[in-house]
CSV table of C-alpha atoms in Angstrom, one decimal:
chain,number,residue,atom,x,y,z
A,203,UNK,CA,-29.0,-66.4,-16.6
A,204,UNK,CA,-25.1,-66.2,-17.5
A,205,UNK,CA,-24.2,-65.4,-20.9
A,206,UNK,CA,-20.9,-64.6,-21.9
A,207,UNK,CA,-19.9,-63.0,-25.5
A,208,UNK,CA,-16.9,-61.7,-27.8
A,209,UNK,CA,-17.8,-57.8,-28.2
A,210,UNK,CA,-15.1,-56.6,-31.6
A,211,UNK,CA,-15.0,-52.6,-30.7
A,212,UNK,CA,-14.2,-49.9,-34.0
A,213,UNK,CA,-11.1,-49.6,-33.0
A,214,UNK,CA,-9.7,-53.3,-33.8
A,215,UNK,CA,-9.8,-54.7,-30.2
A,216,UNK,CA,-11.9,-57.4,-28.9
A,217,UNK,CA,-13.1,-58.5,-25.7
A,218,UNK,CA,-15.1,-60.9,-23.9
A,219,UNK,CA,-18.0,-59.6,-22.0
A,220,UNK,CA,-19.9,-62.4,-19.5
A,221,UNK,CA,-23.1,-61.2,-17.7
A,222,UNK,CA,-23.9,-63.2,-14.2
A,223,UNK,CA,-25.7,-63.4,-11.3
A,224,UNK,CA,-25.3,-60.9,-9.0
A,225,UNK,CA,-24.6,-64.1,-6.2
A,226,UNK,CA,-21.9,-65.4,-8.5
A,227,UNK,CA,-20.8,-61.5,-8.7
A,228,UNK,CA,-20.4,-61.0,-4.9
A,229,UNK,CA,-18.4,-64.8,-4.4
A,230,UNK,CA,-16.2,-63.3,-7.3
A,231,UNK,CA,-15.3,-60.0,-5.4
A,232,UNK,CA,-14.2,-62.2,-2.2
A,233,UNK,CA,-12.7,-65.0,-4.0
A,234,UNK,CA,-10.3,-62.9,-6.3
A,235,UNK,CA,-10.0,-59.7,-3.4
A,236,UNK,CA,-12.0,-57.4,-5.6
A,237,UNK,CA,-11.0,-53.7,-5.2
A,238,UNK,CA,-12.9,-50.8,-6.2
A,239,UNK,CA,-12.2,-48.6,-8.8
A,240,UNK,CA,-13.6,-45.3,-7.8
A,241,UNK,CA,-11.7,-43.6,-10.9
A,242,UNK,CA,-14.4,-45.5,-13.4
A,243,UNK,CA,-17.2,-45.0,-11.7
A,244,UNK,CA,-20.4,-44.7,-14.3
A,245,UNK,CA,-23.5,-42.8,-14.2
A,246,UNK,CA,-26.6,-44.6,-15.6
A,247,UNK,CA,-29.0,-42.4,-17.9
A,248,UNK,CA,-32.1,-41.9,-15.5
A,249,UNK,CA,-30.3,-42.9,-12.0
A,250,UNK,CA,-29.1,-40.8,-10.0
A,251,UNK,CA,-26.5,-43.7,-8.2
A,252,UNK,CA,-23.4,-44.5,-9.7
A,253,UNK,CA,-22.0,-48.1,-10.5
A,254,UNK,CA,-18.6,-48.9,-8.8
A,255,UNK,CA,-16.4,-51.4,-10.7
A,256,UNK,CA,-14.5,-53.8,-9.3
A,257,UNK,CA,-10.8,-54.9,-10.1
A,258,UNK,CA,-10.2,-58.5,-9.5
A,259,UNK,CA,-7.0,-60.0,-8.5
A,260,UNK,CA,-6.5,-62.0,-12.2
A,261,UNK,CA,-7.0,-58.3,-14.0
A,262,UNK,CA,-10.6,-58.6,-14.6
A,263,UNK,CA,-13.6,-56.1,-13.9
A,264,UNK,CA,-16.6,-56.6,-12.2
A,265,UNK,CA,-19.6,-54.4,-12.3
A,266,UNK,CA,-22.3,-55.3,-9.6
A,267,UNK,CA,-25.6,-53.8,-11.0
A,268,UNK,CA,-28.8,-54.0,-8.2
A,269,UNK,CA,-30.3,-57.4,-9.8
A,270,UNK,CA,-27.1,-59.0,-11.8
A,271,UNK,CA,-23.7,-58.1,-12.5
A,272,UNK,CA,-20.9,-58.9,-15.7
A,273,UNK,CA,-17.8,-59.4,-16.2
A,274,UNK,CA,-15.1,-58.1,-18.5
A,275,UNK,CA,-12.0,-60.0,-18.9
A,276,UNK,CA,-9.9,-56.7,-18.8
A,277,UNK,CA,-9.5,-53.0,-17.9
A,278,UNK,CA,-9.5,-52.1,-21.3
A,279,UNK,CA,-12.4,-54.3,-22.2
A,280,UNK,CA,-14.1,-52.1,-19.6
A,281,UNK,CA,-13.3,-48.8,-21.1
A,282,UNK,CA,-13.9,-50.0,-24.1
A,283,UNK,CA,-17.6,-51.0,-22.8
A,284,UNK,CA,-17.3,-47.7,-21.4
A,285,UNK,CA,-17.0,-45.9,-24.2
A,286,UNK,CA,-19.1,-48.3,-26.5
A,287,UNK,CA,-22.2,-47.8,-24.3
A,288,UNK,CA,-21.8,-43.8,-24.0
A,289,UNK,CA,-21.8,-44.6,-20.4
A,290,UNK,CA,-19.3,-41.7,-19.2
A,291,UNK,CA,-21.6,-39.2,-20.2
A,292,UNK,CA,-23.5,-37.9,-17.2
A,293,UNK,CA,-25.5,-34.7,-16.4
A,294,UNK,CA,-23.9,-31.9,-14.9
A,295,UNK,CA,-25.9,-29.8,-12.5
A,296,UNK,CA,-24.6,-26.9,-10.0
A,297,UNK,CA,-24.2,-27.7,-6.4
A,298,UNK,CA,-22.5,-24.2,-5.6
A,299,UNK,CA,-24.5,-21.1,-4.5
A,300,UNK,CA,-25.5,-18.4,-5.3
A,301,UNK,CA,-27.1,-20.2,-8.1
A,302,UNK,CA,-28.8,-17.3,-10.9
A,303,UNK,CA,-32.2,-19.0,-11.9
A,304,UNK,CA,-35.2,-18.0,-14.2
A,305,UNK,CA,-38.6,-17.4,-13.6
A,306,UNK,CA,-41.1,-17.1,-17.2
A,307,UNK,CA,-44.3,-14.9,-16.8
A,308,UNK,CA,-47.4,-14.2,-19.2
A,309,UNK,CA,-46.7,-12.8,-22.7
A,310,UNK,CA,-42.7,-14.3,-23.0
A,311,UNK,CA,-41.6,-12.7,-20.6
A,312,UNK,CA,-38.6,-13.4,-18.2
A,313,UNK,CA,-37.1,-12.3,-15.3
A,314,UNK,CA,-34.0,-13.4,-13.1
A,315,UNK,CA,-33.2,-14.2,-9.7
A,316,UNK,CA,-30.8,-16.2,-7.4
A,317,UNK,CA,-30.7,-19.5,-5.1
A,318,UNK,CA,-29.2,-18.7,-2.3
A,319,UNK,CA,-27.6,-20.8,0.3
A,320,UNK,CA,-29.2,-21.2,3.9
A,321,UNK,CA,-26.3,-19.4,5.3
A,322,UNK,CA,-26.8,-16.1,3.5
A,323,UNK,CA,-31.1,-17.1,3.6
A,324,UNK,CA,-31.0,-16.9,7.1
A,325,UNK,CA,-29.3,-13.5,7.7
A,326,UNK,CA,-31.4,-12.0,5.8
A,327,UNK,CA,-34.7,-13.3,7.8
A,328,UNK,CA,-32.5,-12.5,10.6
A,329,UNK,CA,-32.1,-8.7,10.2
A,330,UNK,CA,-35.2,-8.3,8.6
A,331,UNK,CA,-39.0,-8.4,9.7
A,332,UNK,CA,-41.0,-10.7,6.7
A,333,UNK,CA,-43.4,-8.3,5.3
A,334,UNK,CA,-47.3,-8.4,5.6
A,335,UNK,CA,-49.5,-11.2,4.3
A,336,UNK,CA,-52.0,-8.7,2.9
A,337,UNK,CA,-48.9,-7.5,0.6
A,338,UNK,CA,-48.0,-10.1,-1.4
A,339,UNK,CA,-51.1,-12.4,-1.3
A,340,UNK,CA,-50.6,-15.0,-3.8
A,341,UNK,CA,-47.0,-15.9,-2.5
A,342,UNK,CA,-48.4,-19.1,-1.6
A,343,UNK,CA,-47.8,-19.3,2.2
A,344,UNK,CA,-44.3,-18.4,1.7
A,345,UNK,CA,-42.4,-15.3,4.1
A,346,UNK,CA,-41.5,-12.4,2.2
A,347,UNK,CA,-38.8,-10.3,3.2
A,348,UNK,CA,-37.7,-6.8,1.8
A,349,UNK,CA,-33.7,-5.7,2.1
A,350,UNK,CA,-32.2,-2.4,2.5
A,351,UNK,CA,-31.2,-2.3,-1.0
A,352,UNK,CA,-34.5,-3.2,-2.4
A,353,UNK,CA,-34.3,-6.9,-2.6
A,354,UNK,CA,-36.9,-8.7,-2.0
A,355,UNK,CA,-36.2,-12.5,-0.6
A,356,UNK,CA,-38.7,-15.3,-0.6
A,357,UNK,CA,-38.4,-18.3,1.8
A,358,UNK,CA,-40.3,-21.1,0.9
A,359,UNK,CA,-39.6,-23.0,3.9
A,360,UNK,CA,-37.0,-25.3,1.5
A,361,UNK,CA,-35.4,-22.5,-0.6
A,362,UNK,CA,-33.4,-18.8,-0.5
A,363,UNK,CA,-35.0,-16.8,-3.6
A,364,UNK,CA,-33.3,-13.6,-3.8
A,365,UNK,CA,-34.8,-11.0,-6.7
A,366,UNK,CA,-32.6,-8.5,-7.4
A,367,UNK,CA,-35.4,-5.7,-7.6
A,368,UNK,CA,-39.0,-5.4,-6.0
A,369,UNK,CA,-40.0,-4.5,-9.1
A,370,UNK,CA,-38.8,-8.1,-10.5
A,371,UNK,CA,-40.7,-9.9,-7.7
A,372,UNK,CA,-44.1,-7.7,-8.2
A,373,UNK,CA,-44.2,-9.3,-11.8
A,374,UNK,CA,-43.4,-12.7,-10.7
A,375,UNK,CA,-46.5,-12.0,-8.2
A,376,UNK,CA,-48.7,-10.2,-10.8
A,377,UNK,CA,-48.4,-13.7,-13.1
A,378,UNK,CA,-49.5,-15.5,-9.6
A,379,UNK,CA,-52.7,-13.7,-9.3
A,380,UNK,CA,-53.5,-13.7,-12.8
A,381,UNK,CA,-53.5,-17.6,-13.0
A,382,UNK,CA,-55.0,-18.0,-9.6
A,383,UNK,CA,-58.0,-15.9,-10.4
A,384,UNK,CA,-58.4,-17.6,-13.8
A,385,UNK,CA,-57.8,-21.1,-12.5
A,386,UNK,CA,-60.6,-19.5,-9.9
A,387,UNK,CA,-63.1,-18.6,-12.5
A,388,UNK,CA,-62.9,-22.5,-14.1
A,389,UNK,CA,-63.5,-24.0,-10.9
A,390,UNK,CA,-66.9,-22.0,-10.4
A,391,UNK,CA,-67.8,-22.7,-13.9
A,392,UNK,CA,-66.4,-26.8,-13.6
A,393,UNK,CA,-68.7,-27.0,-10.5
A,394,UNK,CA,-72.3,-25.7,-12.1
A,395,UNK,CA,-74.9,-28.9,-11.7
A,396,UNK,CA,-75.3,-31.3,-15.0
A,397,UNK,CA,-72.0,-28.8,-16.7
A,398,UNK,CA,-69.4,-30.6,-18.4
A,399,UNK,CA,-66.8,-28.0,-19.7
A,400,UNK,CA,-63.9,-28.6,-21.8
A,401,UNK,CA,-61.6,-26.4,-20.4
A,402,UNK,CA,-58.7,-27.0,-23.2
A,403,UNK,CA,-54.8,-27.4,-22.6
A,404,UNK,CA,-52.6,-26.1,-20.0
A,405,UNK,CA,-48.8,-26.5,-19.8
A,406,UNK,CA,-47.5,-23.9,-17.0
A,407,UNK,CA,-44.1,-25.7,-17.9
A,408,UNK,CA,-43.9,-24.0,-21.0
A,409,UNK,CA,-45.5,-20.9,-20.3
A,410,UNK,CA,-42.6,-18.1,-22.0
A,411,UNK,CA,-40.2,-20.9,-23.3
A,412,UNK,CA,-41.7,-19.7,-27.0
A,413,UNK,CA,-41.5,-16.2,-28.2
A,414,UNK,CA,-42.5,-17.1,-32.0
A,415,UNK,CA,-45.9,-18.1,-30.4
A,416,UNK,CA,-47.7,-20.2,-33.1
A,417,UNK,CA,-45.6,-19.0,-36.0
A,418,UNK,CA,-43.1,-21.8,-33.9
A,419,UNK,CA,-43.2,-24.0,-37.8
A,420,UNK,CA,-42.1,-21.7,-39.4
A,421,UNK,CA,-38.9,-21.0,-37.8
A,422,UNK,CA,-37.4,-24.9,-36.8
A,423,UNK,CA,-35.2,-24.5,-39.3
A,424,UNK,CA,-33.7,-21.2,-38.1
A,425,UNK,CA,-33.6,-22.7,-34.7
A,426,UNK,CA,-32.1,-25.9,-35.6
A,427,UNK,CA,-29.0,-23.7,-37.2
A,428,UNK,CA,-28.6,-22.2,-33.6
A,429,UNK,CA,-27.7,-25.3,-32.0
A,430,UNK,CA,-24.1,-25.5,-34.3
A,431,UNK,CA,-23.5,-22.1,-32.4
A,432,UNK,CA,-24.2,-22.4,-29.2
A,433,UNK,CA,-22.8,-26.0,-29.0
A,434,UNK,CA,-20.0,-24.6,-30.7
A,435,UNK,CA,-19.9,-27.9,-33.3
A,436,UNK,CA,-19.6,-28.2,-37.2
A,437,UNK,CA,-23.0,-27.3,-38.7
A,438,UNK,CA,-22.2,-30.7,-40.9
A,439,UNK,CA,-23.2,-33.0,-37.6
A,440,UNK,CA,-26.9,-31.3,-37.7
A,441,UNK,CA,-28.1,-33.6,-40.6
A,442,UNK,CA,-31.1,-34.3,-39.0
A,443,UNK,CA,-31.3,-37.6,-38.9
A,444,UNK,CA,-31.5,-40.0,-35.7
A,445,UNK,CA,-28.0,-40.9,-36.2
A,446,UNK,CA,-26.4,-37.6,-35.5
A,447,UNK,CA,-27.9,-37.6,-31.8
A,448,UNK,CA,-25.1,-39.7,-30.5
A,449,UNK,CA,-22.2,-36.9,-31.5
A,450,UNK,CA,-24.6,-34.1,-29.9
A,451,UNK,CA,-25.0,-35.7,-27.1
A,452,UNK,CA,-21.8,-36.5,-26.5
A,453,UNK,CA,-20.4,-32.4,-26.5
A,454,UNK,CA,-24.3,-31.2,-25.0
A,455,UNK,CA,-23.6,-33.5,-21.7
A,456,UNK,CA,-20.5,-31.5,-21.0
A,457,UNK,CA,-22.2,-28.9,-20.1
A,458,UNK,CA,-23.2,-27.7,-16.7
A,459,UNK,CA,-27.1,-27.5,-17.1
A,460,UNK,CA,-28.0,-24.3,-15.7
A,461,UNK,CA,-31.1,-21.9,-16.4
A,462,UNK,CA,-29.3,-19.4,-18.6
A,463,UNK,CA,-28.2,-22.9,-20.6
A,464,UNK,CA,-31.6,-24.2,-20.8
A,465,UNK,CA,-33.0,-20.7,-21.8
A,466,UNK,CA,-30.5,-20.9,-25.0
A,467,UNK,CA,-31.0,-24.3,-25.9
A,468,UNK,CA,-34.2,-25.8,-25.1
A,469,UNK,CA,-36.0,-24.3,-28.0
A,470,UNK,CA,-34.0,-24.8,-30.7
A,471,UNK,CA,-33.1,-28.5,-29.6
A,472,UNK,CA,-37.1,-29.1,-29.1
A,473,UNK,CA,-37.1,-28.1,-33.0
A,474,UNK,CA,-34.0,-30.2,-33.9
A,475,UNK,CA,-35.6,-33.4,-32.3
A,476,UNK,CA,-38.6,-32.6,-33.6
A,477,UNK,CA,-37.0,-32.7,-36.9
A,478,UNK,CA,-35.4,-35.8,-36.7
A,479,UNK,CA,-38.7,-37.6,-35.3
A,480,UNK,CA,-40.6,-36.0,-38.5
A,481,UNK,CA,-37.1,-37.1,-41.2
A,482,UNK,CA,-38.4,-40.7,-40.2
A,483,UNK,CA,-41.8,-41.1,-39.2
A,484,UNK,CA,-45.2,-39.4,-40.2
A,485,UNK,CA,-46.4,-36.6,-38.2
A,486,UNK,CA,-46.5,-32.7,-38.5
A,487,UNK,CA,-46.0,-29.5,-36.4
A,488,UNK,CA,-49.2,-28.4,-34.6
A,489,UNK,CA,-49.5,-25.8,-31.6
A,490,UNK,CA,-51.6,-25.9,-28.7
A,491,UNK,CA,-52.3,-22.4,-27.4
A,492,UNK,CA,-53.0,-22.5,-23.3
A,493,UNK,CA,-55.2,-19.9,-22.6
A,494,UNK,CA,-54.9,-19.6,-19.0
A,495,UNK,CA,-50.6,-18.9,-19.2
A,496,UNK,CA,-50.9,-17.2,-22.7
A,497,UNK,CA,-48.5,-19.5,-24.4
A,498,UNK,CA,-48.0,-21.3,-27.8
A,499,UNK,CA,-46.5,-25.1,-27.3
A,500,UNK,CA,-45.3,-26.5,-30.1
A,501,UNK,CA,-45.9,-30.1,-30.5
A,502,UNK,CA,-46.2,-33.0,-33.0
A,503,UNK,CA,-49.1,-34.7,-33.9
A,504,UNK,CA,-49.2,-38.3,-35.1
A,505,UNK,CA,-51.9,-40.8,-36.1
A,506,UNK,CA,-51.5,-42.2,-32.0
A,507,UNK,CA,-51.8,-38.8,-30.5
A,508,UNK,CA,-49.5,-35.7,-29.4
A,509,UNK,CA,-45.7,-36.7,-29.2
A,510,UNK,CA,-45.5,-34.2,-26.3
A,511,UNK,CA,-41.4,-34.3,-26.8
A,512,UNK,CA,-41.3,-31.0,-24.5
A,513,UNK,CA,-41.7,-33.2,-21.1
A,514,UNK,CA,-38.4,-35.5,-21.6
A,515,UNK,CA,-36.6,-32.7,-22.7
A,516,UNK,CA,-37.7,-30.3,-19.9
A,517,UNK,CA,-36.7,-32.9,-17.7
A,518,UNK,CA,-33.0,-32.8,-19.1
A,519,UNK,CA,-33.0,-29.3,-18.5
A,520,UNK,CA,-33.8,-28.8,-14.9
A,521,UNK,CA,-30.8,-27.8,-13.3
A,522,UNK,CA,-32.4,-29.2,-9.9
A,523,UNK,CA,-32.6,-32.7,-11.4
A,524,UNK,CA,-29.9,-35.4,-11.8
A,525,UNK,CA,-32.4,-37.6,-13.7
A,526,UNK,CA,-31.6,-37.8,-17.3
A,527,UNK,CA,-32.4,-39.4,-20.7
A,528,UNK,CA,-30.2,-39.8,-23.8
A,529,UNK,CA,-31.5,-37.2,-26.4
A,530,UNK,CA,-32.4,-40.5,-28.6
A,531,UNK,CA,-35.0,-41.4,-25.8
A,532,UNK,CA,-36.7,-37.9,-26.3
A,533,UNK,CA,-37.4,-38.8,-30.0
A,534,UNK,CA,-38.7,-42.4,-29.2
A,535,UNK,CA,-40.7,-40.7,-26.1
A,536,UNK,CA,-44.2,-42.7,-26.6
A,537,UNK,CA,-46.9,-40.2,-27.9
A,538,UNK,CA,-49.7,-39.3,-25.5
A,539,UNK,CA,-53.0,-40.6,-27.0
A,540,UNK,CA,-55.7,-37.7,-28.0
């Protein structure tokens, strides 16, 4: 299992890199007094634990992974690996409350609310009585409580949602009903003896993520210019091809990924990576219209199927997620066969 190599970094410095069991790795942190160094700690794309190095007593780093471990020969080989392998970038999610959140209904349509923390959840059930079943009916088993100043908050049994207005919650609740009693009417039809019904696609995920509906084609390239904006970067490093993801990535990661981020930037990056899938392999726009959310998805088809690049990237914009991918990974995401 142990190889060892000479790794030359840009920068004109070169160090030796050895990877070894993770028995060996263990004697070596009790046979040269290995101490941690919780300063370099490093944050795997797609785990949420982080990797502790270890500084040995002759100036080398250890880093003890679940099944193996290596060894640099010194500190600055590590950072150098570091840096080399990206492996400082990490995704940044809130862990303060209140936390302001978005909630997409039928037609584009948006509203906001807030995450509140069980401390200020619980005086509110606490001074107020929840509000009749029979008045909210598709909250889904959840209590529903209406404030002095209009409020309404919704207790799932895990989380605080506070909307700022009835009037806010009522649509949230009208888009509820809707799909309930169409996701209603296809199960009486699905259930009709010797009936086989094609019910087409559905994506609640990106139900109101696309206001251009299916004239989505027509504006990537408008949307791809956002991104030099937003990210506040030189348009030059959008040139659309696989190689500029690394840069992006690099300033996108320092963000704190919140809804009001993800609302910004999720469209135009979904048309940037599209772009720089299309620059190198074949495939074309195409959009899938889900007729039970009323929304336009825009997707890629290829000879193997739908590239389906929206699920990756979703998942690097839920602010409730630590799990991650590199933006790279999104590109190469395997296409879903038709």
């Amino acid at each position: 299992m142990e190889r060892k190599r000479k790794i030359e970094t840009p920068w004109g410095f070169t160090y030796e890199w050895e990877l070894i069991s993770w028995e060996k790795g263990n004697e070596l942190i009790k046979e040269f007094d290995g101490k941690e160094l919780t300063s370099y700690k490093v944050l795997y794309p797609n785990f949420c634990s982080e990797t502790v190095p270890y500084i040995l007593n002759d100036g080398r780093v250890l880093i003890l992974n679940p099944a193996d471990a290596y060894l640099i020969e010194s500190l600055k080989g590590y950072m150098a690996n570091i840096e080399q392998a990206q492996m400082f970038i990490r995704k940044y999610i809130s862990t303060t409350y209140p936390q302001k959140r978005i909630k997409y209904l039928l037609g584009g349509d948006k509203i906001y609310y807030y995450l509140l923390d069980k401390v200020e959840g619980e005086v509110i059930r606490n001074l107020y009585t929840p509000l009749d079943k029979s008045v909210y009916p598709y909250a889904s088993g959840s209590e529903i409580y209406r404030t002095l100043e209009n409020e309404i908050l919704e207790y799932t049994g895990s989380y605080y949602n506070l909307y700022i207005s009835e009037t806010d919650f009522q649509l949230y609740h009208e888009k509820k009903k809707l799909v309930s009693e169409r996701l209603s009417e296809r199960k009486k039809i699905s259930i009709r003896p010797g009936k086989q019904v094609d019910f087409g696609y559905t994506n609640s995920n990106m139900c109101g993520r696309n206001p251009y509906g299916e004239r989505f084609p027509e504006k990537v390239e408008e949307l791809c210019a956002k991104l030099s904006e937003l990210l506040h970067m030189p348009s030059s490093v959008f040139t659309g091809h696989e190689s500029s993801l690394a840069k992006i990535e690099r300033v996108f990661y320092r963000n704190v990924i919140t809804d009001e981020f993800s609302d910004q930037l999720f469209l135009p990056m979904l048309a940037y990576l599209g772009k720089v899938f299309l620059v190198t392999y074949k495939g074309k726009w195409e959009m899938r219209y889900d007729e039970i959310f009323d929304s336009w998805t825009p997707d890629i088809r290829v000879r193997e199927g739908w590239k389906e690049m929206y699920w990756p990237l979703l998942e690097i914009f839920d602010c409730t997620e630590r799990m991650w991918s590199p933006l790279r990974a999104v590109v190469r995401h395997s296409p879903k066969a038709i």
